[in-house]
Coordinates of C-alpha atoms and ligand atoms in Angstrom, one line a residue:
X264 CA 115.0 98.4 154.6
X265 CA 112.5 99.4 156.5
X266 CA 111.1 97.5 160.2
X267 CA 108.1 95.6 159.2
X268 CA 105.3 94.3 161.4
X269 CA 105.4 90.6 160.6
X270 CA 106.9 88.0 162.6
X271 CA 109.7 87.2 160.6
X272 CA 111.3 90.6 159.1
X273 CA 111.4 89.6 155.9
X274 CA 108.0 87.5 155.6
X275 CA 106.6 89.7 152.7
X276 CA 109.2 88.1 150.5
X277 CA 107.8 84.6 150.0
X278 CA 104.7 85.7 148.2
X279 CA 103.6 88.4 146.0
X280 CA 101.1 91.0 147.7
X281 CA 98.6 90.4 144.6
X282 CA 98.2 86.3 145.1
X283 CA 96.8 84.8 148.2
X284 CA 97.7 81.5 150.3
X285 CA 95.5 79.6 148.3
X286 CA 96.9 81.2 144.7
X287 CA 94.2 83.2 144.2
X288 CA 94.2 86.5 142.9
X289 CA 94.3 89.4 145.2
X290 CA 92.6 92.6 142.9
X291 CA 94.2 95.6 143.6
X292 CA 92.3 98.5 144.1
X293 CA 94.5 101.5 144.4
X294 CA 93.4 105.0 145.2
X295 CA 94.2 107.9 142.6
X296 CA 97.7 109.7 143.3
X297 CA 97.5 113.4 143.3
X298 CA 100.8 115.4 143.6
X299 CA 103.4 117.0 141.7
X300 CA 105.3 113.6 140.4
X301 CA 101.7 112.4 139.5
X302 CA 101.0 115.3 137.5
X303 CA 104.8 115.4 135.9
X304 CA 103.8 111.9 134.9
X305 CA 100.5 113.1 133.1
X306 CA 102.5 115.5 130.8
X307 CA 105.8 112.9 129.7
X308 CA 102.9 110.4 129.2
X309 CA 100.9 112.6 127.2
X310 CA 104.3 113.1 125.1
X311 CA 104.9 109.5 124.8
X312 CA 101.6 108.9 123.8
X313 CA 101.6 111.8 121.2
X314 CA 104.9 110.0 119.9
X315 CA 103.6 106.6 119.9
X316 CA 100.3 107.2 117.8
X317 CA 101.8 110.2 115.3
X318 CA 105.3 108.1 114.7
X319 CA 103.7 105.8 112.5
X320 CA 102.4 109.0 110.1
X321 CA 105.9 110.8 110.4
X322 CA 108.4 110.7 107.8
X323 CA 111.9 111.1 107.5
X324 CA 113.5 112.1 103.9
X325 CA 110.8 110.3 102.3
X326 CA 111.1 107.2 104.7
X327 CA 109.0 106.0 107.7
X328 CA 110.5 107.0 110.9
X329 CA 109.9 103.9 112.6
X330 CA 109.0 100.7 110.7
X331 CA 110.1 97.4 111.3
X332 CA 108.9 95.2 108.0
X333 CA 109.7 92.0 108.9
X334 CA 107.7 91.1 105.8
X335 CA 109.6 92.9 103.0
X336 CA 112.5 92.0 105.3
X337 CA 113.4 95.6 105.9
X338 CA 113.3 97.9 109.2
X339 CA 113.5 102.2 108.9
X340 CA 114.7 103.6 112.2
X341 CA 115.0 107.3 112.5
X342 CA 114.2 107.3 108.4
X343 CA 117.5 105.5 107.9
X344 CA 116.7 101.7 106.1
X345 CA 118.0 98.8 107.4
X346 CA 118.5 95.3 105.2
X347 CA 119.3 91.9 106.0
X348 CA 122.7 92.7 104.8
X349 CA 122.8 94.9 108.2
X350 CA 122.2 92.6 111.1
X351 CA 125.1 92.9 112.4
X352 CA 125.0 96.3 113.1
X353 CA 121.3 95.3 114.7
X354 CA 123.8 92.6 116.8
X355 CA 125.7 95.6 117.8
X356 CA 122.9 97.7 118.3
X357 CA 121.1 95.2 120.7
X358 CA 123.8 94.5 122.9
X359 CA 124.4 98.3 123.4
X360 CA 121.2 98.9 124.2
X361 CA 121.1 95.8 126.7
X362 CA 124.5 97.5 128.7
X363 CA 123.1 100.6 128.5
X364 CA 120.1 99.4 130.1
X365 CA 122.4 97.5 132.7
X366 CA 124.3 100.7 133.2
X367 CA 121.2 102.9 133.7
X368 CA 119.4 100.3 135.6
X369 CA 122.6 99.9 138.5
X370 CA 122.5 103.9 138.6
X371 CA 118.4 104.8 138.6
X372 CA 117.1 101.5 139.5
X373 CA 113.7 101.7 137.9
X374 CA 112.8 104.9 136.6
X375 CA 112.3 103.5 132.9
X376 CA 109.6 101.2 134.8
X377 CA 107.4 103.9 136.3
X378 CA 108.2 106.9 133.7
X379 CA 108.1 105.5 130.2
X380 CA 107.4 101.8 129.9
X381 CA 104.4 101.5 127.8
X382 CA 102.4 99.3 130.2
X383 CA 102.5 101.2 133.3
X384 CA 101.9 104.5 130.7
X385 CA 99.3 102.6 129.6
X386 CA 97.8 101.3 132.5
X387 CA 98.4 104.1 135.1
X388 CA 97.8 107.1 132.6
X389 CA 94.6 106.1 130.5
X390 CA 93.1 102.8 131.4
X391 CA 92.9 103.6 135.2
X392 CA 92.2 107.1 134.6
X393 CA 89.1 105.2 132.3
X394 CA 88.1 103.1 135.6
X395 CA 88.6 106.3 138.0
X396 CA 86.4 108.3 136.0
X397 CA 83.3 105.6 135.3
X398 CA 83.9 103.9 138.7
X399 CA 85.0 106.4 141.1
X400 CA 88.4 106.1 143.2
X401 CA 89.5 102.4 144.4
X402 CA 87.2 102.1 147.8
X403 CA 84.4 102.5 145.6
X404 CA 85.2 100.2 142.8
X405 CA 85.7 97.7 145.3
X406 CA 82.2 98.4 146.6
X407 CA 81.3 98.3 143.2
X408 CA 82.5 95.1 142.7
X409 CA 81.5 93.3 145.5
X410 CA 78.2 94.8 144.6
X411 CA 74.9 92.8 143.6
X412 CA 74.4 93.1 139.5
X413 CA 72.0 96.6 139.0
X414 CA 71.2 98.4 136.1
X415 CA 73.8 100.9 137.1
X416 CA 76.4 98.3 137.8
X417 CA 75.7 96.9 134.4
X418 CA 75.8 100.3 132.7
X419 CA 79.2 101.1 134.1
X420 CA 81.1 98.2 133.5
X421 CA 79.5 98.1 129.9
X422 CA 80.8 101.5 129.6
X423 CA 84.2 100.9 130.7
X424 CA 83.9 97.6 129.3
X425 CA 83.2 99.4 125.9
X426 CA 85.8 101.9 126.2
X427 CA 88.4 99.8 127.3
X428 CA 88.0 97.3 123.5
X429 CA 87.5 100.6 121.9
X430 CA 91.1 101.5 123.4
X431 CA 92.8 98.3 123.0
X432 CA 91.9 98.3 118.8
X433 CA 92.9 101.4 118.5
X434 CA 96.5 100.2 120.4
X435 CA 96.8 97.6 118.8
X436 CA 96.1 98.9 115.3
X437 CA 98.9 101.3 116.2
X438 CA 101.0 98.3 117.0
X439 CA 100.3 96.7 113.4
X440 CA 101.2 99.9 111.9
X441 CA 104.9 99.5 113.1
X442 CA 105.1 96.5 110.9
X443 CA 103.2 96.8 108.0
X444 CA 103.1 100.4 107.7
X445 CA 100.7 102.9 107.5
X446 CA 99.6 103.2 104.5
X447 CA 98.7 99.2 104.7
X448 CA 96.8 99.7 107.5
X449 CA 94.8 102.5 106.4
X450 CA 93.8 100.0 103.3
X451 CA 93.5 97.3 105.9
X452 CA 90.8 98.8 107.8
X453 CA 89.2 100.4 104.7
X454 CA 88.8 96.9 103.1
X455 CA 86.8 94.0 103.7
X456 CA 88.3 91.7 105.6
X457 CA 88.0 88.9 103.6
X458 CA 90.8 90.7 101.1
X459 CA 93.1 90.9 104.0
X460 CA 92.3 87.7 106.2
X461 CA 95.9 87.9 107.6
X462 CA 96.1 91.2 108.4
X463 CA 92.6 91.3 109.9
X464 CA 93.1 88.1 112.0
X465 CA 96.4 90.2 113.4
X466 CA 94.3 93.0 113.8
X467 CA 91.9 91.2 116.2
X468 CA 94.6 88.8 118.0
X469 CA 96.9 92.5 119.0
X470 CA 93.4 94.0 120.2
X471 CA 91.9 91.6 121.9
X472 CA 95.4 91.1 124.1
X473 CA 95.7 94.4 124.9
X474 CA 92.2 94.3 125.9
X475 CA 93.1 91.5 128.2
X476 CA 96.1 93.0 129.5
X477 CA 95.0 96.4 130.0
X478 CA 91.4 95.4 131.7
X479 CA 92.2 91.7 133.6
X480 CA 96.3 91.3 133.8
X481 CA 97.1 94.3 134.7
X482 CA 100.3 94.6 137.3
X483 CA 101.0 90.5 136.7
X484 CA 102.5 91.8 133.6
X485 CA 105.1 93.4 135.7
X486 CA 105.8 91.3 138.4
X487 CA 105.3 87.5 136.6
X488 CA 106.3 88.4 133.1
X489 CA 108.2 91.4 132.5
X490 CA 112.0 89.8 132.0
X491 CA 113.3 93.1 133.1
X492 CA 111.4 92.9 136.6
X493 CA 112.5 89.8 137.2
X494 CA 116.2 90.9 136.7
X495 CA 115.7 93.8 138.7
X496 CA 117.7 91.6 141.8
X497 CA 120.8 91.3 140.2
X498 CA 121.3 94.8 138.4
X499 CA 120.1 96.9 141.5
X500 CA 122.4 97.7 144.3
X501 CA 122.4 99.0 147.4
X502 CA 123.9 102.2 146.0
X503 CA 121.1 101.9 143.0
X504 CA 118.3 105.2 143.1
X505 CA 115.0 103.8 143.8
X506 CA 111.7 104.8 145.4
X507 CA 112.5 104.2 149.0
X508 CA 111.1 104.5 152.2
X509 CA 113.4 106.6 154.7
X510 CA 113.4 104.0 157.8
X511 CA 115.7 106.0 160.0
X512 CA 113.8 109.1 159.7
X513 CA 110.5 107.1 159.8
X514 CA 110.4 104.2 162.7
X515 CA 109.5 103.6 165.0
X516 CA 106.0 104.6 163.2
X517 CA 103.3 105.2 164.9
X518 CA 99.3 107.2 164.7
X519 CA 99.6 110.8 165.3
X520 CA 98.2 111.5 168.7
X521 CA 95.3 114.7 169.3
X522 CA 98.5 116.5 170.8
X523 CA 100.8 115.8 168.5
X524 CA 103.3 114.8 170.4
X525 CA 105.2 111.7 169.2
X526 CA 108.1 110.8 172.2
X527 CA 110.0 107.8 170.9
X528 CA 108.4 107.6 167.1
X529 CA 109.5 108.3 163.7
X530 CA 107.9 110.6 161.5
X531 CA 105.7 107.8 159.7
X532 CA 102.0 107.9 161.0
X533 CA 101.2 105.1 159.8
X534 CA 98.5 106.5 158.2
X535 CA 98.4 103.5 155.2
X536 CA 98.5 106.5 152.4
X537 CA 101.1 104.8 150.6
X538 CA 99.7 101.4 150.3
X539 CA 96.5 102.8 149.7
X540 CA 97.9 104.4 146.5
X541 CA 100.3 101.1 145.3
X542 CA 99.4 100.0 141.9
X543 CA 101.0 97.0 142.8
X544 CA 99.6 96.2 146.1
X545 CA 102.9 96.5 148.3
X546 CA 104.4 98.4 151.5
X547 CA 107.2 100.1 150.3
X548 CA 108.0 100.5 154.1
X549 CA 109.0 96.8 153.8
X550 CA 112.0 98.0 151.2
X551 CA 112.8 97.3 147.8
X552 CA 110.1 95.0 146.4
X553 CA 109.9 92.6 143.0
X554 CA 106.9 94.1 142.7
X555 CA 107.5 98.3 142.7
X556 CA 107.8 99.9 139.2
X557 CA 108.9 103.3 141.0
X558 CA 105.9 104.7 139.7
X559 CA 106.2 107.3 142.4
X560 CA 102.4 107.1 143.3
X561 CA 103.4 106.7 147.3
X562 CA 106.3 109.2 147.1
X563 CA 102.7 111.8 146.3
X564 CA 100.8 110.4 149.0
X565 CA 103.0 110.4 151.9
X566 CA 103.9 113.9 151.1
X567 CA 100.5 114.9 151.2
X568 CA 100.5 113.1 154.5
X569 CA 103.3 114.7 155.8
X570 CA 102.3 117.8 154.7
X571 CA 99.1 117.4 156.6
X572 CA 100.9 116.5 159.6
X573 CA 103.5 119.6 159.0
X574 CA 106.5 117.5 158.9
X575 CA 108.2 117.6 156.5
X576 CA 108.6 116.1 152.8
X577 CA 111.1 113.2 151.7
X578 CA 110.1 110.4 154.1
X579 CA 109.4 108.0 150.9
X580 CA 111.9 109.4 147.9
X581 CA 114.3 108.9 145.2
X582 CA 116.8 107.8 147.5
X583 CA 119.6 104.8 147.7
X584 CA 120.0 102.1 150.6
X585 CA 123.3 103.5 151.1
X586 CA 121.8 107.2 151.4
X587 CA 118.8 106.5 153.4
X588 CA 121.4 103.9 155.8
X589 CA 124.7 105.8 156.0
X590 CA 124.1 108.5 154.8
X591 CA 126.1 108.2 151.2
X592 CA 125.7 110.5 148.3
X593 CA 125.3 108.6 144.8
X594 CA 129.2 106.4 144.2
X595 CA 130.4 105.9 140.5
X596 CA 131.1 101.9 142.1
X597 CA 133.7 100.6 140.3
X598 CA 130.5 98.4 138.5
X599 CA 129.4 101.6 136.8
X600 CA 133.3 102.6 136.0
X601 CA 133.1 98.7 134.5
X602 CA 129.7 99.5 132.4
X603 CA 130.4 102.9 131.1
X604 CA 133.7 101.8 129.8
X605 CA 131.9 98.6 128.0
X606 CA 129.2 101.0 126.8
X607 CA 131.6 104.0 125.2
X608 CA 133.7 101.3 123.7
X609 CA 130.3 100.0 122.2
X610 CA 128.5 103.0 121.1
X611 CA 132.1 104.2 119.3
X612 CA 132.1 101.3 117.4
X613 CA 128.3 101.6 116.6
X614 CA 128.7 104.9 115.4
X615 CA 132.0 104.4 113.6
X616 CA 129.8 101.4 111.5
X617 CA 126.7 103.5 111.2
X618 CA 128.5 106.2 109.4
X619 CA 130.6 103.8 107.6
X620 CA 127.9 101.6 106.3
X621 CA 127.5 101.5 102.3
X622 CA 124.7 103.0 100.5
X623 CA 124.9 99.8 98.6
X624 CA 125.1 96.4 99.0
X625 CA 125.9 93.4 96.2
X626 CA 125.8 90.0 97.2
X627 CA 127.2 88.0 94.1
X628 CA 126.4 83.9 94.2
X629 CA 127.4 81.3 91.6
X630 CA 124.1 80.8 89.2
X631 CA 122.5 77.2 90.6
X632 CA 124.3 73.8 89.2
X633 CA 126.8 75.8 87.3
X634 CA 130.5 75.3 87.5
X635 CA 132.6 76.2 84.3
X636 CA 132.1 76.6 80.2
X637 CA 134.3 75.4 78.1
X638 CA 134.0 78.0 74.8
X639 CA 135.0 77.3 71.6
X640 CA 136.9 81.0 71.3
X641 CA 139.6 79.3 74.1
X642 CA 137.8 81.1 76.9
X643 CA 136.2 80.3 80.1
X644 CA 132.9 80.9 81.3
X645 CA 131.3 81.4 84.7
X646 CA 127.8 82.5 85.5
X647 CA 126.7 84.6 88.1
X648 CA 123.6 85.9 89.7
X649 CA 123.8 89.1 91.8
X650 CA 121.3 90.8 93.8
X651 CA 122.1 94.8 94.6
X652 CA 120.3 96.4 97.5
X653 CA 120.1 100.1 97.6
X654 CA 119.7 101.9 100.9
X655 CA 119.4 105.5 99.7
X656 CA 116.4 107.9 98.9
X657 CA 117.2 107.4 94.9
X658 CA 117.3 105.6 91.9
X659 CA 120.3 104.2 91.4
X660 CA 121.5 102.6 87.7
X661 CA 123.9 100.1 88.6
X662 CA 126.7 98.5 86.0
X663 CA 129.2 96.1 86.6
X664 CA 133.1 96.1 85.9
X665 CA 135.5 93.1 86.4
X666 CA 138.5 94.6 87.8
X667 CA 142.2 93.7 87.4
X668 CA 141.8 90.4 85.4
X669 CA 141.9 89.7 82.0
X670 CA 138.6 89.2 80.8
X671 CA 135.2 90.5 80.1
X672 CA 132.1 90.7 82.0
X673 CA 128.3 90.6 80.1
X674 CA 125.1 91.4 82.1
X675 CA 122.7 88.5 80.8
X676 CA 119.5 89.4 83.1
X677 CA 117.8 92.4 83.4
X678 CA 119.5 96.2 83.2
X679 CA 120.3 96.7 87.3
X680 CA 118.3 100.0 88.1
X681 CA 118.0 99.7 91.4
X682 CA 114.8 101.8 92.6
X683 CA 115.4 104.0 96.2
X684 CA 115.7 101.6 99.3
X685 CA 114.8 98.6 96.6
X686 CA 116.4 96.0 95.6
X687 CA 117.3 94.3 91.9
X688 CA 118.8 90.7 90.8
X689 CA 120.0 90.5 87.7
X690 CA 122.7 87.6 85.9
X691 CA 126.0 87.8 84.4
X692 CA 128.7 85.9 82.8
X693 CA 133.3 86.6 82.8
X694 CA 134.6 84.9 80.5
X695 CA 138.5 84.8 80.8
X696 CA 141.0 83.5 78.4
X697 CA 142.1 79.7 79.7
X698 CA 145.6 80.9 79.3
X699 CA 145.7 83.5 81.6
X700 CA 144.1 80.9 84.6
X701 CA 147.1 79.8 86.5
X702 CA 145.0 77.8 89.3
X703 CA 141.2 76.0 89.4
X704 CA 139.8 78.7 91.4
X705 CA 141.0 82.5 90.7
X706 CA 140.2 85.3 93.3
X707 CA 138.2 88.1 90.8
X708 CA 136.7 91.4 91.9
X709 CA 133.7 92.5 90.5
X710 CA 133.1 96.7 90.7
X711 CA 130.0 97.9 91.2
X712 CA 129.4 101.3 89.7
X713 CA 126.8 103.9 89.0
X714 CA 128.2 106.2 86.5
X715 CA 131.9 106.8 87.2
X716 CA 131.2 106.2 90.8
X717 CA 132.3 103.4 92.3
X718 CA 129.7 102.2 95.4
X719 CA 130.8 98.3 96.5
X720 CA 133.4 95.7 95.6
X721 CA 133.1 92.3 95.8
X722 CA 135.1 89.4 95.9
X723 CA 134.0 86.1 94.0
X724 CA 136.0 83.4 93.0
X725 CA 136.2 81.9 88.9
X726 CA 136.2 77.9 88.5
X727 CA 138.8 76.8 85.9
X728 CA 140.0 73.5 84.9
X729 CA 143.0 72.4 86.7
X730 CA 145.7 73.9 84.7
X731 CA 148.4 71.3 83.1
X732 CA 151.2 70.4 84.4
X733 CA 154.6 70.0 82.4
X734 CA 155.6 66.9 82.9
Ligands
LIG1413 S1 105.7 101.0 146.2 FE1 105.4 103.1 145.5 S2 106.7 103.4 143.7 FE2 106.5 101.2 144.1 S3 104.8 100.5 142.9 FE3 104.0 101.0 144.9 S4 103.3 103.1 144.8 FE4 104.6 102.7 143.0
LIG1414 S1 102.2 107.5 153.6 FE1 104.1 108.1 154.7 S2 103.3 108.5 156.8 FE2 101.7 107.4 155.8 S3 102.1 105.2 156.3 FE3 103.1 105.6 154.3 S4 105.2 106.2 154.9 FE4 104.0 106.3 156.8

């Protein structure tokens, strides 16, 4: 957007701020924001954070709130349980979520990057504020760095060091507790390790990687990993909201002088403010970067800066291209018209699913290696095994009724009382009279009921010998 100081205007782009000519990392030592967006990101990171370690303890009518038990091949989401028998409402579910994403992403550009992911919460909200604290503000933990090893040195960085693993376990025990549960992990921790090898190894592997990611990775995560970074060129616009440097308003920049007078230049002093603060080590006075995760951290600065100066606020904002250039107030573009129709059609038929979906599922299968028997009574026989799922908060006594056909159905397993959000298998045998089979294979439905309430059909077919022909 902005006029940049290189040769070539848009020289910036052929190599990330963080990694040098020779491939080497750059470390980036960024001053502490302080401003009102800073401090609005303190409290909705305090909230997500509150969220994200008390979820795990929360329940919903007796259910977790959030679990995803990949082992017991069950997920709760908002206390409502989720089987196998539901993926395709997960399908849905996912690709909703992706064109909402799309949607919000072409309107607000990045603000999911800078306000709520969990890396730049992470990061910018707890580890940093860690380093800032132990360290001192980025000039001096560059000095720090660069620094022979002293006993201070060393008693810093241990500190940090320590504080920072100390951290990570406690992330990523949070992490494990979204899969296996609380109540696992509580015994997890409170037994030896030996009696929970798996879950101990997982333990360790989810630490020491947020340990790594938090105290050495850092920003890379964002700009060489994060998928949705790296898609950020084709879902932005130029009528996309993103942090953005006002170039009309600020070049040509230029030092203040001891007057103050400023004939011919923008309002940008050129102070370095913004750069100084950039998590990321960019210019945002170059435009809309890979690299910025709107994390609002130079919209702070160059306030302060132009506050100090008296001019006033907004040279670096929440703006569009199309706002800062022409002067354009936010468009519903006909891509957004596109996306919000995609989406509503979506989340209708998400909804109408949701609220549609059983309480209980029965998947009925023909018992292994069996076809047909023969009896001597005239009848035929086909075995089945059926397995019910039960998604609600109780006990559920299941029985089975074969409907419309002439014949009679006899539980041979186990009684089906299905315990809540549990499941039961159980086998059972029709036997219908030969004479009233008019083809090899006869459409049945089997009614599953609990009491006099019918919960589920299902539709099976019965193997027969080929009926005779008259000749
Ligand atoms: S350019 Fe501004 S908004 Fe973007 S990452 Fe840097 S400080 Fe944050
Ligand atoms: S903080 Fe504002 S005034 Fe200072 S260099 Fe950045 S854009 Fe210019």
């Amino acid at each position: 957007m902005g006029a940049p100081k290189s040769e070539r205007p848009d020289a910036f782009r052929d190599s990330l701020a963080t990694i040098d000519r020779r491939g080497n990392r750059i470390w980036v030592y960024p001053t502490q924001p302080t401003g009102k967006l800073y401090t609005a990101r303190t409290i909705v990171a305090a909230c997500l954070l509150a969220f994200l370690f008390g979820a795990p303890w929360i329940k919903l009518n007796g259910n977790p709130l959030l679990l995803f038990d990949i082992g017991h091949r069950k997920f709760f989401i908002l206390g409502f349980i989720f089987w196998p028998q539901d993926i395709y409402l997960f399908v849905l579910g996912a690709i909703t979520l992706a064109v909402f994403i799309i949607l919000f992403t072409a309107a607000y550009g990045r603000l999911f990057c800078g306000w709520i992911c969990p890396q730049t919460v992470f990061l910018e909200m707890v580890f940093r504020r860690i380093e800032y604290f132990i360290e001192g503000n980025g000039p001096r933990q560059r000095e720090l760095n660069r620094a022979p090893m002293s006993g201070t040195k060393f008693i810093k960085k241990a500190l940090k060091h320590s504080l920072f693993f100390g951290l990570a376990f406690l992330i990523g025990n949070t992490f494990l507790s979204y899969f296996i549960g609380i109540n696992a992990l509580l015994e997890l921790i409170s037994s030896p390790p030996a009696e929970h090898l798996t879950g101990f190894v997982l333990m360790c592997i989810f630490s020491l990687i947020f340990y790594w990611v938090f105290s050495w990775f850092r920003e890379q995560a964002c700009t060489l990993v994060c998928p949705y970074g790296r898609l950020q060129s084709v879902l932005l616009d130029t009528n996309s909201i993103v942090v953005a440097y006002d170039f009309r308003r600020g070049e040509p920049r230029g030092p203040m002088s001891r007057g103050g007078d400023r004939p011919g230049k923008g309002d940008c002093i050129d102070c370095g403010a913004c750069v100084k603060v950039c998590p990321t080590g960019i210019d945002i006075r170059h435009g809309t970067q890979l690299e910025c995760v709107n994390c609002t951290a130079c919209i702070d600065a160059c306030n302060r800066a132009m506050r100090g100066v008296g001019f006033p606020p907004g040279l670096i904002r929440y703006a569009s291209y199309d706002t800062i250039a022409h002067g354009r107030p936010l468009r519903f573009t006909p891509r957004m018209k596109l996306y919000t129709a995609v989406l509503s059609v979506l989340v209708i038929v998400f909804s109408t699913l949701l609220i549609l979906r059983t309480p209980v599922e029965a998947t009925v299968l023909r018992a292994a290696g069996s076809l047909f028997e023969e009896l001597s009574s005239g009848a035929i026989r086909n075995v089945y095994t059926i397995t019910v799922t039960n998604k609600t908060a109780d006990k559920l006594p299941v029985t089975l009724r074969l409907a419309g056909a002439n014949g009679t159905l006899s539980l041979l397993g186990p009684e089906l009382d299905v315990p809540p959000q549990g499941q039961r298998e159980s086998v059972f045998s029709i036997e219908i009279p030969k004479a009233s089979l008019f083809t090899a294979n006869s459409l049945i439905t089997i009614e599953v009921f609990s009491g006099d309430k019918r919960l589920s059909t299902v539709r099976t077919t019965f193997v027969g010998p080929e009926p005779r022909r008259n000749p």
